[in-house]
């Protein structure tokens, strides 16, 4: 925190802080990953209310600054061979979706009701009959967020929020590659012609020979199956970061935007470093990434316990004590 937060007459503490860097990070992750009130954080970390408030308020900007410097936490549009690699992951499971590299969908996050009538009206979503802020997220076949437009009024339609993503599809995406969406996103305009594919609408009429219709329906089934990855991504973010399920502060737009960005970057970091990500585990042979992983996967029952411990890929996250 920015100033000393302990009594000058109390017992000495390192650097005159209630928590060291690891403790402050633990407090922030508890705060982000749960819906608990601050009183629970006070009990867990043995801190008074003012101290918890200062750690959360000052710690979140520091965490965001740190995430900006971490390549694995980057939210970045694919480039060059990334498109081919992601498309290969999709095609391995859905052979007809040649060129698909990601999926896109909208996300509604609850927000407090503003006393300002203009803001209250802008954040009210008539379809859901509640106040929200809207975001549009794009996920690659590797399970990470590759594009995001966040913190817009809840009354805005998803297709309106995605204009920046349309620009990337038009200018920064090689020919033949496309992203999978639902029918809320435009697909036939000149700007994004062929760059967005969506499953058939209910009641849509297909014309052609029996073979053509059957092929079209097979393509649609695979398209519908892959579009589910966007739902997995949204659920992964909302499930891991319970703070997003608590109505966000309507009076602090910058803090709200930073909180959403922190959660998205932590999602990418966790997907790459830890591998807890449904899209990643379905479309990537994550547990067979190296020769040791493949050996464990295929011959686990014949390995001695000592060999299993040597090849344990989770043990690096454990704290071990070595006494001199």
mmCIF file with all atom_site columns, C-alpha atoms in Angstrom, residues 84-190:
data_model
loop_
_atom_site.group_PDB
_atom_site.id
_atom_site.type_symbol
_atom_site.label_atom_id
_atom_site.label_alt_id
_atom_site.label_comp_id
_atom_site.label_asym_id
_atom_site.label_entity_id
_atom_site.label_seq_id
_atom_site.pdbx_PDB_ins_code
_atom_site.Cartn_x
_atom_site.Cartn_y
_atom_site.Cartn_z
_atom_site.occupancy
_atom_site.B_iso_or_equiv
_atom_site.pdbx_formal_charge
_atom_site.auth_seq_id
_atom_site.auth_comp_id
_atom_site.auth_asym_id
_atom_site.auth_atom_id
_atom_site.pdbx_PDB_model_num
ATOM 1   C CA . UNK A 1 84  ? -2.984  -21.785 -39.158 1.00 0.00 ? 84  UNK A CA 1
ATOM 2   C CA . UNK A 1 85  ? -2.217  -23.307 -35.760 1.00 0.00 ? 85  UNK A CA 1
ATOM 3   C CA . UNK A 1 86  ? -5.622  -22.431 -34.296 1.00 0.00 ? 86  UNK A CA 1
ATOM 4   C CA . UNK A 1 87  ? -7.440  -23.559 -37.419 1.00 0.00 ? 87  UNK A CA 1
ATOM 5   C CA . UNK A 1 88  ? -5.632  -26.908 -37.315 1.00 0.00 ? 88  UNK A CA 1
ATOM 6   C CA . UNK A 1 89  ? -6.892  -27.453 -33.767 1.00 0.00 ? 89  UNK A CA 1
ATOM 7   C CA . UNK A 1 90  ? -10.467 -26.834 -34.922 1.00 0.00 ? 90  UNK A CA 1
ATOM 8   C CA . UNK A 1 91  ? -10.193 -28.977 -38.054 1.00 0.00 ? 91  UNK A CA 1
ATOM 9   C CA . UNK A 1 92  ? -8.792  -31.904 -36.051 1.00 0.00 ? 92  UNK A CA 1
ATOM 10  C CA . UNK A 1 93  ? -12.162 -32.092 -34.255 1.00 0.00 ? 93  UNK A CA 1
ATOM 11  C CA . UNK A 1 94  ? -14.458 -30.568 -36.914 1.00 0.00 ? 94  UNK A CA 1
ATOM 12  C CA . UNK A 1 95  ? -13.093 -31.484 -40.377 1.00 0.00 ? 95  UNK A CA 1
ATOM 13  C CA . UNK A 1 96  ? -15.549 -29.273 -42.281 1.00 0.00 ? 96  UNK A CA 1
ATOM 14  C CA . UNK A 1 97  ? -14.602 -26.048 -40.480 1.00 0.00 ? 97  UNK A CA 1
ATOM 15  C CA . UNK A 1 98  ? -11.518 -25.292 -42.546 1.00 0.00 ? 98  UNK A CA 1
ATOM 16  C CA . UNK A 1 99  ? -10.392 -21.750 -41.700 1.00 0.00 ? 99  UNK A CA 1
ATOM 17  C CA . UNK A 1 100 ? -12.193 -21.358 -38.348 1.00 0.00 ? 100 UNK A CA 1
ATOM 18  C CA . UNK A 1 101 ? -9.797  -20.050 -35.693 1.00 0.00 ? 101 UNK A CA 1
ATOM 19  C CA . UNK A 1 102 ? -11.996 -18.692 -32.900 1.00 0.00 ? 102 UNK A CA 1
ATOM 20  C CA . UNK A 1 103 ? -15.448 -17.869 -31.561 1.00 0.00 ? 103 UNK A CA 1
ATOM 21  C CA . UNK A 1 104 ? -17.139 -14.692 -30.366 1.00 0.00 ? 104 UNK A CA 1
ATOM 22  C CA . UNK A 1 105 ? -20.060 -13.844 -28.088 1.00 0.00 ? 105 UNK A CA 1
ATOM 23  C CA . UNK A 1 106 ? -21.432 -11.159 -25.790 1.00 0.00 ? 106 UNK A CA 1
ATOM 24  C CA . UNK A 1 107 ? -21.163 -11.021 -22.011 1.00 0.00 ? 107 UNK A CA 1
ATOM 25  C CA . UNK A 1 108 ? -23.530 -9.176  -19.670 1.00 0.00 ? 108 UNK A CA 1
ATOM 26  C CA . UNK A 1 109 ? -22.217 -8.260  -16.213 1.00 0.00 ? 109 UNK A CA 1
ATOM 27  C CA . UNK A 1 110 ? -24.541 -6.893  -13.492 1.00 0.00 ? 110 UNK A CA 1
ATOM 28  C CA . UNK A 1 111 ? -24.035 -3.292  -12.436 1.00 0.00 ? 111 UNK A CA 1
ATOM 29  C CA . UNK A 1 112 ? -25.481 -1.097  -9.730  1.00 0.00 ? 112 UNK A CA 1
ATOM 30  C CA . UNK A 1 113 ? -28.449 1.139   -10.534 1.00 0.00 ? 113 UNK A CA 1
ATOM 31  C CA . UNK A 1 114 ? -27.415 4.757   -11.061 1.00 0.00 ? 114 UNK A CA 1
ATOM 32  C CA . UNK A 1 115 ? -29.303 7.715   -9.651  1.00 0.00 ? 115 UNK A CA 1
ATOM 33  C CA . UNK A 1 116 ? -28.563 9.545   -12.907 1.00 0.00 ? 116 UNK A CA 1
ATOM 34  C CA . UNK A 1 117 ? -31.552 8.831   -15.162 1.00 0.00 ? 117 UNK A CA 1
ATOM 35  C CA . UNK A 1 118 ? -29.476 8.918   -18.373 1.00 0.00 ? 118 UNK A CA 1
ATOM 36  C CA . UNK A 1 119 ? -26.974 6.376   -17.048 1.00 0.00 ? 119 UNK A CA 1
ATOM 37  C CA . UNK A 1 120 ? -29.754 4.268   -15.544 1.00 0.00 ? 120 UNK A CA 1
ATOM 38  C CA . UNK A 1 121 ? -31.529 4.178   -18.899 1.00 0.00 ? 121 UNK A CA 1
ATOM 39  C CA . UNK A 1 122 ? -28.322 3.354   -20.800 1.00 0.00 ? 122 UNK A CA 1
ATOM 40  C CA . UNK A 1 123 ? -27.432 0.415   -18.562 1.00 0.00 ? 123 UNK A CA 1
ATOM 41  C CA . UNK A 1 124 ? -30.950 -1.059  -18.444 1.00 0.00 ? 124 UNK A CA 1
ATOM 42  C CA . UNK A 1 125 ? -31.412 -4.098  -20.662 1.00 0.00 ? 125 UNK A CA 1
ATOM 43  C CA . UNK A 1 126 ? -35.066 -4.559  -21.579 1.00 0.00 ? 126 UNK A CA 1
ATOM 44  C CA . UNK A 1 127 ? -34.581 -8.147  -22.716 1.00 0.00 ? 127 UNK A CA 1
ATOM 45  C CA . UNK A 1 128 ? -33.187 -9.217  -19.329 1.00 0.00 ? 128 UNK A CA 1
ATOM 46  C CA . UNK A 1 129 ? -35.078 -6.593  -17.277 1.00 0.00 ? 129 UNK A CA 1
ATOM 47  C CA . UNK A 1 130 ? -32.010 -5.619  -15.264 1.00 0.00 ? 130 UNK A CA 1
ATOM 48  C CA . UNK A 1 131 ? -29.018 -3.260  -15.337 1.00 0.00 ? 131 UNK A CA 1
ATOM 49  C CA . UNK A 1 132 ? -25.811 -4.472  -16.989 1.00 0.00 ? 132 UNK A CA 1
ATOM 50  C CA . UNK A 1 133 ? -22.580 -3.448  -18.648 1.00 0.00 ? 133 UNK A CA 1
ATOM 51  C CA . UNK A 1 134 ? -21.974 -5.218  -21.951 1.00 0.00 ? 134 UNK A CA 1
ATOM 52  C CA . UNK A 1 135 ? -18.801 -6.776  -23.315 1.00 0.00 ? 135 UNK A CA 1
ATOM 53  C CA . UNK A 1 136 ? -17.916 -8.739  -26.442 1.00 0.00 ? 136 UNK A CA 1
ATOM 54  C CA . UNK A 1 137 ? -15.136 -11.326 -26.188 1.00 0.00 ? 137 UNK A CA 1
ATOM 55  C CA . UNK A 1 138 ? -13.417 -13.440 -28.826 1.00 0.00 ? 138 UNK A CA 1
ATOM 56  C CA . UNK A 1 139 ? -11.718 -16.718 -27.881 1.00 0.00 ? 139 UNK A CA 1
ATOM 57  C CA . UNK A 1 140 ? -9.169  -18.632 -29.918 1.00 0.00 ? 140 UNK A CA 1
ATOM 58  C CA . UNK A 1 141 ? -9.195  -22.407 -30.262 1.00 0.00 ? 141 UNK A CA 1
ATOM 59  C CA . UNK A 1 142 ? -6.424  -22.411 -27.634 1.00 0.00 ? 142 UNK A CA 1
ATOM 60  C CA . UNK A 1 143 ? -8.856  -21.068 -25.026 1.00 0.00 ? 143 UNK A CA 1
ATOM 61  C CA . UNK A 1 144 ? -7.442  -17.559 -24.577 1.00 0.00 ? 144 UNK A CA 1
ATOM 62  C CA . UNK A 1 145 ? -9.136  -14.200 -25.115 1.00 0.00 ? 145 UNK A CA 1
ATOM 63  C CA . UNK A 1 146 ? -7.810  -12.674 -28.348 1.00 0.00 ? 146 UNK A CA 1
ATOM 64  C CA . UNK A 1 147 ? -10.045 -9.588  -28.519 1.00 0.00 ? 147 UNK A CA 1
ATOM 65  C CA . UNK A 1 148 ? -12.285 -7.757  -26.077 1.00 0.00 ? 148 UNK A CA 1
ATOM 66  C CA . UNK A 1 149 ? -14.579 -4.741  -26.078 1.00 0.00 ? 149 UNK A CA 1
ATOM 67  C CA . UNK A 1 150 ? -15.694 -4.183  -22.493 1.00 0.00 ? 150 UNK A CA 1
ATOM 68  C CA . UNK A 1 151 ? -17.618 -1.939  -20.139 1.00 0.00 ? 151 UNK A CA 1
ATOM 69  C CA . UNK A 1 152 ? -20.221 -0.588  -22.586 1.00 0.00 ? 152 UNK A CA 1
ATOM 70  C CA . UNK A 1 153 ? -23.794 0.295   -21.555 1.00 0.00 ? 153 UNK A CA 1
ATOM 71  C CA . UNK A 1 154 ? -26.006 -2.764  -21.154 1.00 0.00 ? 154 UNK A CA 1
ATOM 72  C CA . UNK A 1 155 ? -28.608 -1.465  -23.610 1.00 0.00 ? 155 UNK A CA 1
ATOM 73  C CA . UNK A 1 156 ? -26.148 -1.648  -26.514 1.00 0.00 ? 156 UNK A CA 1
ATOM 74  C CA . UNK A 1 157 ? -26.425 -4.587  -28.902 1.00 0.00 ? 157 UNK A CA 1
ATOM 75  C CA . UNK A 1 158 ? -23.495 -6.983  -29.174 1.00 0.00 ? 158 UNK A CA 1
ATOM 76  C CA . UNK A 1 159 ? -23.037 -6.298  -32.888 1.00 0.00 ? 159 UNK A CA 1
ATOM 77  C CA . UNK A 1 160 ? -22.545 -2.600  -32.132 1.00 0.00 ? 160 UNK A CA 1
ATOM 78  C CA . UNK A 1 161 ? -19.832 -3.334  -29.582 1.00 0.00 ? 161 UNK A CA 1
ATOM 79  C CA . UNK A 1 162 ? -17.917 -5.566  -31.976 1.00 0.00 ? 162 UNK A CA 1
ATOM 80  C CA . UNK A 1 163 ? -17.031 -2.862  -34.539 1.00 0.00 ? 163 UNK A CA 1
ATOM 81  C CA . UNK A 1 164 ? -13.340 -2.909  -33.528 1.00 0.00 ? 164 UNK A CA 1
ATOM 82  C CA . UNK A 1 165 ? -13.275 -6.689  -33.883 1.00 0.00 ? 165 UNK A CA 1
ATOM 83  C CA . UNK A 1 166 ? -14.868 -6.349  -37.341 1.00 0.00 ? 166 UNK A CA 1
ATOM 84  C CA . UNK A 1 167 ? -11.993 -4.050  -38.292 1.00 0.00 ? 167 UNK A CA 1
ATOM 85  C CA . UNK A 1 168 ? -9.467  -6.666  -37.200 1.00 0.00 ? 168 UNK A CA 1
ATOM 86  C CA . UNK A 1 169 ? -11.310 -9.337  -39.150 1.00 0.00 ? 169 UNK A CA 1
ATOM 87  C CA . UNK A 1 170 ? -11.228 -7.132  -42.233 1.00 0.00 ? 170 UNK A CA 1
ATOM 88  C CA . UNK A 1 171 ? -7.678  -5.772  -42.002 1.00 0.00 ? 171 UNK A CA 1
ATOM 89  C CA . UNK A 1 172 ? -5.672  -8.196  -39.847 1.00 0.00 ? 172 UNK A CA 1
ATOM 90  C CA . UNK A 1 173 ? -7.077  -11.594 -40.832 1.00 0.00 ? 173 UNK A CA 1
ATOM 91  C CA . UNK A 1 174 ? -5.732  -13.546 -43.858 1.00 0.00 ? 174 UNK A CA 1
ATOM 92  C CA . UNK A 1 175 ? -8.209  -14.595 -46.556 1.00 0.00 ? 175 UNK A CA 1
ATOM 93  C CA . UNK A 1 176 ? -9.976  -17.879 -45.886 1.00 0.00 ? 176 UNK A CA 1
ATOM 94  C CA . UNK A 1 177 ? -10.010 -17.558 -42.095 1.00 0.00 ? 177 UNK A CA 1
ATOM 95  C CA . UNK A 1 178 ? -13.138 -16.735 -40.130 1.00 0.00 ? 178 UNK A CA 1
ATOM 96  C CA . UNK A 1 179 ? -14.566 -16.547 -36.629 1.00 0.00 ? 179 UNK A CA 1
ATOM 97  C CA . UNK A 1 180 ? -17.684 -18.411 -35.451 1.00 0.00 ? 180 UNK A CA 1
ATOM 98  C CA . UNK A 1 181 ? -20.547 -16.465 -33.868 1.00 0.00 ? 181 UNK A CA 1
ATOM 99  C CA . UNK A 1 182 ? -24.271 -16.652 -33.256 1.00 0.00 ? 182 UNK A CA 1
ATOM 100 C CA . UNK A 1 183 ? -26.891 -14.962 -35.410 1.00 0.00 ? 183 UNK A CA 1
ATOM 101 C CA . UNK A 1 184 ? -26.648 -11.696 -33.425 1.00 0.00 ? 184 UNK A CA 1
ATOM 102 C CA . UNK A 1 185 ? -23.537 -10.736 -35.377 1.00 0.00 ? 185 UNK A CA 1
ATOM 103 C CA . UNK A 1 186 ? -23.708 -9.576  -39.016 1.00 0.00 ? 186 UNK A CA 1
ATOM 104 C CA . UNK A 1 187 ? -22.213 -11.892 -41.600 1.00 0.00 ? 187 UNK A CA 1
ATOM 105 C CA . UNK A 1 188 ? -23.264 -10.609 -45.020 1.00 0.00 ? 188 UNK A CA 1
ATOM 106 C CA . UNK A 1 189 ? -22.040 -6.992  -44.981 1.00 0.00 ? 189 UNK A CA 1
ATOM 107 C CA . UNK A 1 190 ? -19.233 -5.942  -47.281 1.00 0.00 ? 190 UNK A CA 1
#
